C-alpha positions in Angstrom: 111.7 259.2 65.1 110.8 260.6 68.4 112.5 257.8 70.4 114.6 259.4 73.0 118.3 257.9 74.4 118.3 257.6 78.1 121.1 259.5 80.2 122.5 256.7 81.3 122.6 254.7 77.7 124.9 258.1 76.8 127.1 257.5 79.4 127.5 254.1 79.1 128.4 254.8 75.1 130.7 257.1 75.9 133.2 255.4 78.5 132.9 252.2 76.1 134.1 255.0 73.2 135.4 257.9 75.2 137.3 260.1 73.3 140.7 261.8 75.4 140.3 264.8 77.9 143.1 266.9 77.1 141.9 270.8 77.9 141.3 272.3 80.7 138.8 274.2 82.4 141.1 277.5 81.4 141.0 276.4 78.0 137.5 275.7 77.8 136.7 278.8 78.9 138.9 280.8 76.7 138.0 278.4 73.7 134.3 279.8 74.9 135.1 283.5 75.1 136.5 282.9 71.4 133.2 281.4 70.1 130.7 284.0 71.8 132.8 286.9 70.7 133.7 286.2 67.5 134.9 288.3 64.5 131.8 289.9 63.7 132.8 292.2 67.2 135.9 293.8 65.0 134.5 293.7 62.0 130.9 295.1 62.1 131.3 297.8 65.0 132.0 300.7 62.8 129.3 299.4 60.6 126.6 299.5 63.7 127.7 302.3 64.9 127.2 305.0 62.4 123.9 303.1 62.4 122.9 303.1 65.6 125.1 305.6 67.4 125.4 305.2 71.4 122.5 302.7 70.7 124.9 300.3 70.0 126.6 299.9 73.4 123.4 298.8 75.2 122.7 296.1 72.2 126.3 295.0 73.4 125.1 294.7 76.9 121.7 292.8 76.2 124.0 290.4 73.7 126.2 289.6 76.1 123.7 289.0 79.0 122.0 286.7 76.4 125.5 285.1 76.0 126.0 284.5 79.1 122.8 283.0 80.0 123.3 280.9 76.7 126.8 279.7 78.0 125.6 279.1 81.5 122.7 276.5 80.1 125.3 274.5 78.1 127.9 274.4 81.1 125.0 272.6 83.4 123.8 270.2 80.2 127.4 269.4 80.2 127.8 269.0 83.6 124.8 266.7 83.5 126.1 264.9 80.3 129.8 264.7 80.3 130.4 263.3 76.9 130.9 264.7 73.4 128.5 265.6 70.9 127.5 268.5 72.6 123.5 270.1 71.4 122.7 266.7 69.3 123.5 264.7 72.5 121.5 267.0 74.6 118.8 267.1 72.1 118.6 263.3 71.5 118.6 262.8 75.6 115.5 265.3 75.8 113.5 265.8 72.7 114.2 262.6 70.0 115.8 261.5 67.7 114.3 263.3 65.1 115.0 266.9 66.5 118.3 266.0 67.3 119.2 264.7 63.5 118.2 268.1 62.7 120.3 270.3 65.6 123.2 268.3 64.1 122.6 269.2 60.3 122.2 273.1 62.0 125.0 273.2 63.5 127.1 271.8 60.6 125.1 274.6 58.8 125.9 277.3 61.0 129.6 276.3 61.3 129.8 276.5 57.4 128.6 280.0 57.2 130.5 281.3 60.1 133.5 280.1 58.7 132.5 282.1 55.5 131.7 285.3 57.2 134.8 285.3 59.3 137.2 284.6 56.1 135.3 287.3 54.4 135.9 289.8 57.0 139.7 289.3 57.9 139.6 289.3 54.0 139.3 293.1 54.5 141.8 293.0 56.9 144.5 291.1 54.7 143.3 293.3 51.8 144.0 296.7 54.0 147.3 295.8 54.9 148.6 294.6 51.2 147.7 297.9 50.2 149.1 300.0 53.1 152.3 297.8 53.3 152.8 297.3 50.1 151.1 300.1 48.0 149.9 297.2 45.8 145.9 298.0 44.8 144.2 294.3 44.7 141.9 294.5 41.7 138.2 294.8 42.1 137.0 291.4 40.8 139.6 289.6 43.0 138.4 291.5 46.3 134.6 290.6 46.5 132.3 287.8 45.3 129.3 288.2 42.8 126.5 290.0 44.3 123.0 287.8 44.0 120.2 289.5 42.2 116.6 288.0 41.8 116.0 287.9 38.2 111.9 286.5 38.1 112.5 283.9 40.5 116.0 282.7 39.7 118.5 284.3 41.7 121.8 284.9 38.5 125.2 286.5 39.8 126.0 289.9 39.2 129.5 289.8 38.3 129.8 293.6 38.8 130.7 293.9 42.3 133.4 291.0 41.8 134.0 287.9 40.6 136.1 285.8 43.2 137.2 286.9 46.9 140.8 285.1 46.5 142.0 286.2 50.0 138.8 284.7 51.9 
């Protein structure tokens, strides 16, 4: 559970089962810039900022300082590491095999709901331009999911705000 894979047991593993180097440092990067920024940046800003008004640029500033320390501590763990698997092999080389198990099953996690809120907000996107385009009006219950409401302690779906979102 808390046994730990030496650095040089990971490298070893990986040049017998190296998988092929085919981008770039350019690429990385902008495969990097991709990730950090995401969609929530042009779908959420007019949200946040009737919310928090002028606010909203300096939360911009401290994410992205944040972002780039984040990005500059994964650059020198792969510098150090050079092989795939990026957090759960950093994780297993430091803190165990137990801790690492669960970055794995976390970042599984958090690619699964990222990939939901990004198809739910170019869903608005899609949904705006059928209609402007087109002039056709999607129907309410194809446009948003059912909305969750606590009922005791069961959560049940309330089909009123939608039933399915068919272009997410």
């Amino acid at each position: 559970m808390w046994r730990v894979k030496s650095l040089d047991a990971i490298l070893a593993t990986a040049q017998k089962k190296s998988l092929h180097r085919s981008l770039g440092a350019f690429q990385l990067t902008l495969l990097g810039v991709g990730a950090i920024i995401g969609t929530g940046i042009f779908v959420l800003t007019a949200a946040a900022s009737q919310k928090a008004g002028p606010g909203m640029m300096l939360s911009f500033v401290i994410a992205g300082a944040v972002c780039a320390v984040a990005a500059l501590c994964y650059s020198e763990l792969a510098a150090m590491a050079p092989v795939s698997g990026s957090a759960y092999t950093y994780t297993y080389a430091v803190m165990g095999e137990l801790l690492a198990w669960m970055v794995g099953w976390a970042l599984i996690l958090e690619y699964a709901v990222a990939a939901g809120a990004v198809s739910v907000g170019w869903s608005g996107y899609v949904l705006g331009l059928i209609e402007n385009a087109a002039g056709f009006d999607w129907p309410d219950a194809l446009q948003a999911g059912p909305a969750w409401s606590m009922n005791g302690f069961i959560p049940s779906p309330d089909f009123s705000a939608g039933i399915i979102n068919v272009p997410a």
